[in-house]
CSV table of C-alpha atoms and ligand atoms in Angstrom, one decimal:
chain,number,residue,atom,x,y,z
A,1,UNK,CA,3.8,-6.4,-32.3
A,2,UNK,CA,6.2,-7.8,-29.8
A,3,UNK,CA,5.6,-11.1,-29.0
A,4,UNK,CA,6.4,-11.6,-25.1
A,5,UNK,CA,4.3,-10.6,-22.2
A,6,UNK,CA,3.7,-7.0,-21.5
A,7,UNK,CA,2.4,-6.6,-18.5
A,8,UNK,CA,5.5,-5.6,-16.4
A,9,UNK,CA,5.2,-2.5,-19.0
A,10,UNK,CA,1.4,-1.7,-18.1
A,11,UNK,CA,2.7,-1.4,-14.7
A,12,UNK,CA,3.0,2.1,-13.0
A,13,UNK,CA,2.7,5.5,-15.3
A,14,UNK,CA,-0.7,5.9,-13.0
A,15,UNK,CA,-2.4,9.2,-13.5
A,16,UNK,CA,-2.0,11.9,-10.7
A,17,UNK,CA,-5.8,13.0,-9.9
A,18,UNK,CA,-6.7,16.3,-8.2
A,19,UNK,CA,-8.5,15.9,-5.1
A,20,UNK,CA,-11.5,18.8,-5.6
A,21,UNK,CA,-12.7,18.8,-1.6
A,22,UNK,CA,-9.5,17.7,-0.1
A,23,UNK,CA,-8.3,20.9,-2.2
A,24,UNK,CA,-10.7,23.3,-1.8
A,25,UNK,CA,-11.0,22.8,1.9
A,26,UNK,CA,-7.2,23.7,2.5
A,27,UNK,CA,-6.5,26.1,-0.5
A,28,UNK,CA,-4.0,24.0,-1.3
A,29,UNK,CA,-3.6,21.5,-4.2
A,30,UNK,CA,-3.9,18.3,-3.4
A,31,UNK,CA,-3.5,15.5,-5.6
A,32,UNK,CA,-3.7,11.5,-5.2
A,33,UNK,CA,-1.7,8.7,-7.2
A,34,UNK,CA,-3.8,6.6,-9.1
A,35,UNK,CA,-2.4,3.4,-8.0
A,36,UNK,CA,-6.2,1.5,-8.2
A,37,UNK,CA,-5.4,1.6,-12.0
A,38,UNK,CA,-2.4,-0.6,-11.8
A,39,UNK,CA,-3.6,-4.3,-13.5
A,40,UNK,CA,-4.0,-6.1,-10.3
A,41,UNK,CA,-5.5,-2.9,-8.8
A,42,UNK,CA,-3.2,-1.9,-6.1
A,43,UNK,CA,0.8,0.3,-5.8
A,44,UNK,CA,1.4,-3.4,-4.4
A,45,UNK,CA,1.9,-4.4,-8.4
A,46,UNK,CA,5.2,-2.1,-8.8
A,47,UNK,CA,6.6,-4.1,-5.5
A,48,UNK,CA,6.0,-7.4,-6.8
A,49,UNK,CA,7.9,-6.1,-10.6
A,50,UNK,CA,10.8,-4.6,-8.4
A,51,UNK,CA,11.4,-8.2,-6.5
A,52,UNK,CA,10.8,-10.3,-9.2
A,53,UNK,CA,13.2,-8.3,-11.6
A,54,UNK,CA,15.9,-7.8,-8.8
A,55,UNK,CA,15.6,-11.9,-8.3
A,56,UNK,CA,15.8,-12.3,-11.8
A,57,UNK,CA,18.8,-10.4,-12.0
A,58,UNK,CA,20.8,-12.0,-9.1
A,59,UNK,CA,20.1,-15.2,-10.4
A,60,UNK,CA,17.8,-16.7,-8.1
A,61,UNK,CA,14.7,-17.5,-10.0
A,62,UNK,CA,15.0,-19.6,-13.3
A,63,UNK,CA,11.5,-19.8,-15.3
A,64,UNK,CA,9.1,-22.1,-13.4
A,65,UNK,CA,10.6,-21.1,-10.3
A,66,UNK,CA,8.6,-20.2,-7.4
A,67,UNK,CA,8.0,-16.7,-5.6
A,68,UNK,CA,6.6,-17.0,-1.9
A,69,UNK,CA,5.6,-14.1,0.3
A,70,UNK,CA,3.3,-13.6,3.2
A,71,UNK,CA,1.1,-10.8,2.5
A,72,UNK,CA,-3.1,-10.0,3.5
A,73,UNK,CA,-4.0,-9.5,-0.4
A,74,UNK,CA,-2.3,-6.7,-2.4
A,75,UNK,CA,0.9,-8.3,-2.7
A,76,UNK,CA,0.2,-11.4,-3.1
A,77,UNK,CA,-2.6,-10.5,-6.2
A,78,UNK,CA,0.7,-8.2,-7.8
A,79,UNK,CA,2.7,-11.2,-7.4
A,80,UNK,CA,0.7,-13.4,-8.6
A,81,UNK,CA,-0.5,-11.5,-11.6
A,82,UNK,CA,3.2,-10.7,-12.9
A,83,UNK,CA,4.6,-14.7,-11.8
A,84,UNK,CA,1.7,-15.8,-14.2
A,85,UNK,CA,3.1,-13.3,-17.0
A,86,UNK,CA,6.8,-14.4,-16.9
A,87,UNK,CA,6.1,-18.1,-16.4
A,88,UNK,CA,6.7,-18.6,-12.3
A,89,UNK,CA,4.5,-20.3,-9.7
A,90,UNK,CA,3.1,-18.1,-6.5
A,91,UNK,CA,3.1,-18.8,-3.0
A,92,UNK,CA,0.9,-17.0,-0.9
A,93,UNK,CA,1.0,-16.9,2.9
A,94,UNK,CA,-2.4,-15.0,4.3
A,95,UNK,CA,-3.5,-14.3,7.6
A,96,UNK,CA,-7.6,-15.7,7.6
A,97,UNK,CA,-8.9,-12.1,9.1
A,98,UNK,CA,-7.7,-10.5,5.3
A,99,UNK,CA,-10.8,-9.5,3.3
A,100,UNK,CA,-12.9,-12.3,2.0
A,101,UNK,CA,-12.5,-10.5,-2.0
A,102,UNK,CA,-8.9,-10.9,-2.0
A,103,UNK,CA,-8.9,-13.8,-0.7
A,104,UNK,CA,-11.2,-14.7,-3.2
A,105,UNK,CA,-9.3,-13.0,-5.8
A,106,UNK,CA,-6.1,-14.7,-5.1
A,107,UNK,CA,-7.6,-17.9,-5.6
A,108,UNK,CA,-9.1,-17.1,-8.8
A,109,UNK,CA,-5.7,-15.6,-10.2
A,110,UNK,CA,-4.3,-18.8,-9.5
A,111,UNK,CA,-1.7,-18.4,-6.3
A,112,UNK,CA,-1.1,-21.4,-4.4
A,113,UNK,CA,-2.4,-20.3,-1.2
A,114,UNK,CA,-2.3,-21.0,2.4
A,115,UNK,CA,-4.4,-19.4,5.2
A,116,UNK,CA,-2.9,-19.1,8.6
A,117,UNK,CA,-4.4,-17.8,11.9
A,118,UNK,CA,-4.5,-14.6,12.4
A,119,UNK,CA,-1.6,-14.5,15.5
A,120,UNK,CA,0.8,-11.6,16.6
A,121,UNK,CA,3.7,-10.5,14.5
A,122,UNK,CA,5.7,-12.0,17.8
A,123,UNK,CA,4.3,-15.6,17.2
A,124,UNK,CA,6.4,-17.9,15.3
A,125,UNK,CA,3.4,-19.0,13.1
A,126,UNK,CA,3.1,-15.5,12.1
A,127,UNK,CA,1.8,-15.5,7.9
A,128,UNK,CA,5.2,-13.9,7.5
A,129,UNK,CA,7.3,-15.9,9.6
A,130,UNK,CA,5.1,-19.1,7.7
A,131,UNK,CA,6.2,-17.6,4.9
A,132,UNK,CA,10.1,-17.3,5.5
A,133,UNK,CA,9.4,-21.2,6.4
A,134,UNK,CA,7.7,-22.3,3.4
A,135,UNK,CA,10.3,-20.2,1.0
A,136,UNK,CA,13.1,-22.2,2.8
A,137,UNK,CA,11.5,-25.2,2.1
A,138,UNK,CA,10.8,-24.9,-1.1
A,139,UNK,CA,14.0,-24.0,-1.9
A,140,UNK,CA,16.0,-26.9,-1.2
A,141,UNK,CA,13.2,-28.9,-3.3
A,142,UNK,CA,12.7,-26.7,-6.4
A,143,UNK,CA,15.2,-27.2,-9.2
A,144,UNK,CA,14.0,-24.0,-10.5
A,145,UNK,CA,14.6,-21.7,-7.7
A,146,UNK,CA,12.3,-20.3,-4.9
A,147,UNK,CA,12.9,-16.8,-3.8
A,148,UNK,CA,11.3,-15.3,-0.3
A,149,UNK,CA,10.0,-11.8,-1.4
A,150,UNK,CA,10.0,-10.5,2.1
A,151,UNK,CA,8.8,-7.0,1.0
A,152,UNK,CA,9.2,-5.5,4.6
A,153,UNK,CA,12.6,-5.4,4.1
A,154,UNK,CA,13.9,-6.2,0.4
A,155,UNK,CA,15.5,-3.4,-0.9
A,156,UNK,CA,13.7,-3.8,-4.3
A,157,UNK,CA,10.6,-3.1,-2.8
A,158,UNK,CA,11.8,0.9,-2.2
A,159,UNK,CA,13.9,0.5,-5.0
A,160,UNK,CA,11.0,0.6,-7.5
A,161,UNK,CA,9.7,2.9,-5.6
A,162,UNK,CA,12.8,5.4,-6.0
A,163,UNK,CA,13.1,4.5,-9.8
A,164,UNK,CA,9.0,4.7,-10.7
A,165,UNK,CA,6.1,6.1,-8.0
A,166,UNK,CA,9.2,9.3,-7.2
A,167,UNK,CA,10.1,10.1,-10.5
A,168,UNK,CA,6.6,10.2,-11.6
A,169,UNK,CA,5.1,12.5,-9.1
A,170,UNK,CA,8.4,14.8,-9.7
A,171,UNK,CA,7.5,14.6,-13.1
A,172,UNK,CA,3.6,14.8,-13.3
A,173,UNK,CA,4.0,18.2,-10.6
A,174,UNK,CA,7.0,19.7,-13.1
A,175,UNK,CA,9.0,19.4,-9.6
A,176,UNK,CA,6.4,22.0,-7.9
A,177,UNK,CA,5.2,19.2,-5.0
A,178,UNK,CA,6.0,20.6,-1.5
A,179,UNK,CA,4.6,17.9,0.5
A,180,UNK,CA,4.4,14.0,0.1
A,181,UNK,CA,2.5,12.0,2.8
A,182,UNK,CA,1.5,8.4,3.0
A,183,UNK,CA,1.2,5.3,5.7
A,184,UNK,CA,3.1,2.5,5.7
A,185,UNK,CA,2.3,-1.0,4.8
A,186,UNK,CA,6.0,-2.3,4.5
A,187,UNK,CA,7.4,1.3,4.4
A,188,UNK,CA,8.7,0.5,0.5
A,189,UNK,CA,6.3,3.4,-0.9
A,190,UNK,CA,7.1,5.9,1.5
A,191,UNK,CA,11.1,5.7,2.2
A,192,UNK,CA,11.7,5.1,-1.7
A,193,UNK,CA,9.4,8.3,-3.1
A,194,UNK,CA,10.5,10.1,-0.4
A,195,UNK,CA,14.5,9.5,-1.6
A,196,UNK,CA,13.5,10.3,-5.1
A,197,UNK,CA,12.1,13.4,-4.1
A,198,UNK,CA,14.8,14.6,-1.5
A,199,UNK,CA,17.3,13.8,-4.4
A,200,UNK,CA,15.5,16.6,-6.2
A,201,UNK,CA,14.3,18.9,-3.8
A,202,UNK,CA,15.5,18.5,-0.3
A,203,UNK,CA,13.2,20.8,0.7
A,204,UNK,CA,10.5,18.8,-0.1
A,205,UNK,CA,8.0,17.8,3.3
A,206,UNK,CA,7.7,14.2,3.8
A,207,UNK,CA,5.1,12.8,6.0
A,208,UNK,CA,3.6,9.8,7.9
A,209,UNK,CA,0.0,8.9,7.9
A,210,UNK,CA,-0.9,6.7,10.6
A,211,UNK,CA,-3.7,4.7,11.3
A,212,UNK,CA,-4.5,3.6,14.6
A,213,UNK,CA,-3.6,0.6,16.3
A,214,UNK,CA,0.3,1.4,14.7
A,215,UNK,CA,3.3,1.7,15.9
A,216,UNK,CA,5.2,4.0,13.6
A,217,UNK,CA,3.6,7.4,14.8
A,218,UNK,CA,5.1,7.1,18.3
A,219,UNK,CA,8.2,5.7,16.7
A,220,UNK,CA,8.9,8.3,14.6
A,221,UNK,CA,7.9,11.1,18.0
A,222,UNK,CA,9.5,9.2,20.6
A,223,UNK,CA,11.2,6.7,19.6
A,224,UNK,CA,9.3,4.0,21.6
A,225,UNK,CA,7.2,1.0,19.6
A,226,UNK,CA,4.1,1.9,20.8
A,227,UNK,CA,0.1,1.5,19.5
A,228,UNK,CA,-3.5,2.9,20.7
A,229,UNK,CA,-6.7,2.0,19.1
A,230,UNK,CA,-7.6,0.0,16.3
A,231,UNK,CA,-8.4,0.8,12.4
A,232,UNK,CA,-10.7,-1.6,9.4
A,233,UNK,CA,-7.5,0.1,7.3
A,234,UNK,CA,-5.5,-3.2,5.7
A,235,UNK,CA,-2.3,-3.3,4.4
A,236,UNK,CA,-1.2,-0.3,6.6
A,237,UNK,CA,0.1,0.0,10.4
A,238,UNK,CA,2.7,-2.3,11.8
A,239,UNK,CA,4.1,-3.3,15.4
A,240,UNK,CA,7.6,-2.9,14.3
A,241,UNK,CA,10.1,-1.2,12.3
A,242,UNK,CA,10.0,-2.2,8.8
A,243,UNK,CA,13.7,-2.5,7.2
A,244,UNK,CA,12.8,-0.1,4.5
A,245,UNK,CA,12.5,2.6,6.9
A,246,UNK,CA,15.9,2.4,8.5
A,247,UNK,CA,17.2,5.6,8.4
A,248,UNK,CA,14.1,7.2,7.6
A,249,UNK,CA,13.3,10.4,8.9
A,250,UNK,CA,10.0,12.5,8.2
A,251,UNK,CA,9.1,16.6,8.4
A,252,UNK,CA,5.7,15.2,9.4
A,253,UNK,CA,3.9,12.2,10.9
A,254,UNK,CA,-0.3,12.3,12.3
A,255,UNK,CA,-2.0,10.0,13.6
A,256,UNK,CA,-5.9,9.2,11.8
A,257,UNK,CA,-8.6,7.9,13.3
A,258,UNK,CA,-11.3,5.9,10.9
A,259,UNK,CA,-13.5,8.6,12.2
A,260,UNK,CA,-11.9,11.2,10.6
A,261,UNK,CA,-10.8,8.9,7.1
A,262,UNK,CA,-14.1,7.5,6.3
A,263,UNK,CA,-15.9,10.6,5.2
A,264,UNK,CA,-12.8,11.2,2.8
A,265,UNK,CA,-13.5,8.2,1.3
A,266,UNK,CA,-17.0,8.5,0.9
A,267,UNK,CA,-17.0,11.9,-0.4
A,268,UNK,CA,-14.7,11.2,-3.3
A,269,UNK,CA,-16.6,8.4,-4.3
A,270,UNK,CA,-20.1,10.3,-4.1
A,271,UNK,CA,-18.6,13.5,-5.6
A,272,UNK,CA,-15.7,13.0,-7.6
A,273,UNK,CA,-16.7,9.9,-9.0
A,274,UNK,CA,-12.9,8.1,-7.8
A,275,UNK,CA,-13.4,4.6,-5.9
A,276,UNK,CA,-10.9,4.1,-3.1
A,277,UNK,CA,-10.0,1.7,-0.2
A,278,UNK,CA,-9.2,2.1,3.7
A,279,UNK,CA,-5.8,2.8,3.2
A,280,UNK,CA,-6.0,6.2,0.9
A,281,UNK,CA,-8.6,7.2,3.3
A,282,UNK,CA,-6.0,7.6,5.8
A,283,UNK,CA,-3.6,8.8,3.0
A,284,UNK,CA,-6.0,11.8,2.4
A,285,UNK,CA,-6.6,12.4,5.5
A,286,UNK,CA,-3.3,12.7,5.9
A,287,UNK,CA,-2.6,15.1,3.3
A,288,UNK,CA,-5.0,17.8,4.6
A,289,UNK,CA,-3.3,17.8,7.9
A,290,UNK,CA,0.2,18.1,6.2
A,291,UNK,CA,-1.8,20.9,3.7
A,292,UNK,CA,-2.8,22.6,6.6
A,293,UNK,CA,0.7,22.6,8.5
A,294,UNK,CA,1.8,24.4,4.9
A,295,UNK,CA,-1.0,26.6,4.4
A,296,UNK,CA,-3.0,27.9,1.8
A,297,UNK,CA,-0.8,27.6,-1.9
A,298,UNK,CA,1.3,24.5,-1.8
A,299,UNK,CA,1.1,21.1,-3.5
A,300,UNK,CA,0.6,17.9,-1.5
A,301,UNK,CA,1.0,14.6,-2.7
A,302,UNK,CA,-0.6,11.3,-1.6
A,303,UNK,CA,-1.1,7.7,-2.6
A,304,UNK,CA,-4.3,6.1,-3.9
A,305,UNK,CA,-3.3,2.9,-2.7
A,306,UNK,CA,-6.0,0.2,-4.4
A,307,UNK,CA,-10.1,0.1,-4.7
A,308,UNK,CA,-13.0,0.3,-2.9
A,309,UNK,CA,-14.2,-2.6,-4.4
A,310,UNK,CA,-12.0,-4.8,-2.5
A,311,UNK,CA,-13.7,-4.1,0.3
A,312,UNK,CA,-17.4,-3.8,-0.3
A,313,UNK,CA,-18.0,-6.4,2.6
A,314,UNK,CA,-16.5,-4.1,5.3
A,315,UNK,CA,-15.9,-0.4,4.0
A,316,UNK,CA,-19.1,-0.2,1.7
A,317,UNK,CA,-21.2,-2.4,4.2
A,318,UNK,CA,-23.5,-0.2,6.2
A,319,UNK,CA,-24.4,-3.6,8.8
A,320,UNK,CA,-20.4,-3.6,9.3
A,321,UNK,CA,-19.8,0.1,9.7
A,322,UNK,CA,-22.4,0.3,12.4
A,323,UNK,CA,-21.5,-2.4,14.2
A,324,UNK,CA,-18.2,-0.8,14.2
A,325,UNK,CA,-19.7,2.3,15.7
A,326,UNK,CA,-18.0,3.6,12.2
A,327,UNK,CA,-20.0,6.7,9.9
A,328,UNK,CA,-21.4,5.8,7.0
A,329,UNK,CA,-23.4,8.5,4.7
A,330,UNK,CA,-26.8,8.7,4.3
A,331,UNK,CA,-26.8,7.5,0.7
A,332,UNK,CA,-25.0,4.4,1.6
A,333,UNK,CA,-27.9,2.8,3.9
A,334,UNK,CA,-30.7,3.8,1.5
B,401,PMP,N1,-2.5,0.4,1.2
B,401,PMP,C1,-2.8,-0.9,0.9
B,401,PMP,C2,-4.2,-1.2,0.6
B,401,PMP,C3,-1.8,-1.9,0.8
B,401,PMP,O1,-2.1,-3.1,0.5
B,401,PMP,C4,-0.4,-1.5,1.1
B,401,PMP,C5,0.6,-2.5,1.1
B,401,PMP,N2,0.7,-3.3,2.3
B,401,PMP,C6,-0.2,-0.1,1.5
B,401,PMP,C7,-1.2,0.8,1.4
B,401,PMP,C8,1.2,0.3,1.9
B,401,PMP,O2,2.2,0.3,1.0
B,401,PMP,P1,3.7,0.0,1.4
B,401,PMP,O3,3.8,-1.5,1.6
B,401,PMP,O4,4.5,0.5,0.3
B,401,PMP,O5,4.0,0.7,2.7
């Protein structure tokens, strides 16, 4: 038996799940990628491999070096999860409106972390503009090295994205995917599986799944950064263009409303037995529009981006969902 850490190689390799209802309402076939099943429980765990490898490989991180990143919870758990596993420290940068179980979770994992307020992307004290800060900081003190992830626009973030989520889905479909749709976080799942598939197909539909209060869906129609509305989604929607989606272009973009994403997620977990958060709510939804715009017989891909249990305080919460003029099923509040 080998006797260094395997975690980076329990990372990805995520089973690709039929979606029954999303399916059967569209005649097409619909399926989601497991990401939930990743170790730290979130498609965030491939970013965190993909930048710590690529830093690795430039030389910027010797062991006991320190990775920093300003993230709301997935990222930072990924990050902290595979820096424990190949001997680095963690920096994590939050924003104190991200959910009380990853906060909770980072802490227990063992990142060093510090909670900012939660201020506009325009404010300098921004938790990814602390970040940059803090990373610069450390740098000049560290012997050992201190790297800046900054996943919105690293190019390993995509990268792993290209060589792992893409292949896999080409693979797990035998190259019969028409369709691929997903929101955007720091854009690294979408542009990278969307390059792996082109390269394969460049027929394939790629699409953007928006939830409200982002930018990106009057970006990508008009070309104007502009947002309506609000969404309980986290870790998706931005203000501004990530660098991973330079150059970008999609077949496909919709806008969701929690409205219309909720039930989705709901009804998998009642009925099909798969436990999701916000964020592949709005990736579903997402999918069935893009299904739809095929019509009946075509494969549509999606992302399930991490658990529901990392949000029983807000998504699973009937008291929150109501006061949120949100639906909730009956089951839930009995
Ligand atoms: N869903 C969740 C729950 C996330 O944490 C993230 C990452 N911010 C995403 C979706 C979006 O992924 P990406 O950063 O690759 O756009």
């Amino acid at each position: 038996m080998p006797r260094q850490s395997l975690l980076p190689d329990v990372i990805g390799n995520t089973p690709l799940l039929y979606l029954r209802q999303a399916s059967e309402a569209t005649g097409c076939d619909i399926y989601g990628k497991a990401e939930f099943m990743n170790p730290g429980g979130s498609v965030k765990d491939r970013t965190a491999l993909g930048i710590i490898r690529a830093a690795e490989k430039a030389g910027e991180l010797q062991p006991g070096g320190v990775i920093v990143e300003g993230t709301a919870g997935n990222t930072g758990i990924g990050l902290t999860l595979v820096a424990n596993a190949l001997g680095y420290e963690c920096v994590i940068v939050a924003p104190q409106n991200a959910s009380q179980e990853k906060i909770q979770q980072l802490e227990m994992l063992g990142a060093e972390l510090l909670l900012v307020p939660s201020v506009p992307y325009a404010d300098s004290h921004h938790y990814i503009h602390t970040a940059e800060r803090v990373a610069r900081g450390r740098a000049s003190d560290e012997p050992q090295g201190a790297i800046w992830a900054r996943q919105f626009d690293n190019p390993a973030n995509q990268q792993i994205h290209y060589d792992t989520t893409g292949r896999e889905i080409w693979e797990q479909t035998d190259g019969k995917v028409d369709g691929f749709i997903c929101s955007v976080g720091t854009g690294g799942t979408l542009a990278g599986v969307a390059a792996a598939l082109r390269e394969r197909n460049p027929e394939v539909k790629i699409g953007l799944s928006d939830p409200m209060g982002s930018s990106l869906y009057s970006y990508f129609n008009t070309g104007e950064l502009h947002s309506e509305g609000e969404s309980i989604a986290e870790g998706i929607g931005v203000s501004f263009v990530p660098g991973n989606l330079a150059g970008l272009e999609v077949d496909f973009s919709c806008q969701v409303d929690d409205d219309d994403a909720l039930p989705y997620i709901f009804d998998l977990l009642k009925h099909e037995g798969i436990s999701v958060g916000g964020s592949a709510g709005i990736n579903i939804a997402g999918a069935v529009a893009l299904a739809e715009e095929l019509g009946p017989g075509h494969t549509v891909v999606t992302i399930l981006c991490d658990p529901g249990d990392r949000y029983q305080s807000k998504l699973f919460n009937p008291e929150f969902l109501w006061k949120h003029k949100l639906p909730y099923p009956e089951w839930m509040a009995n």
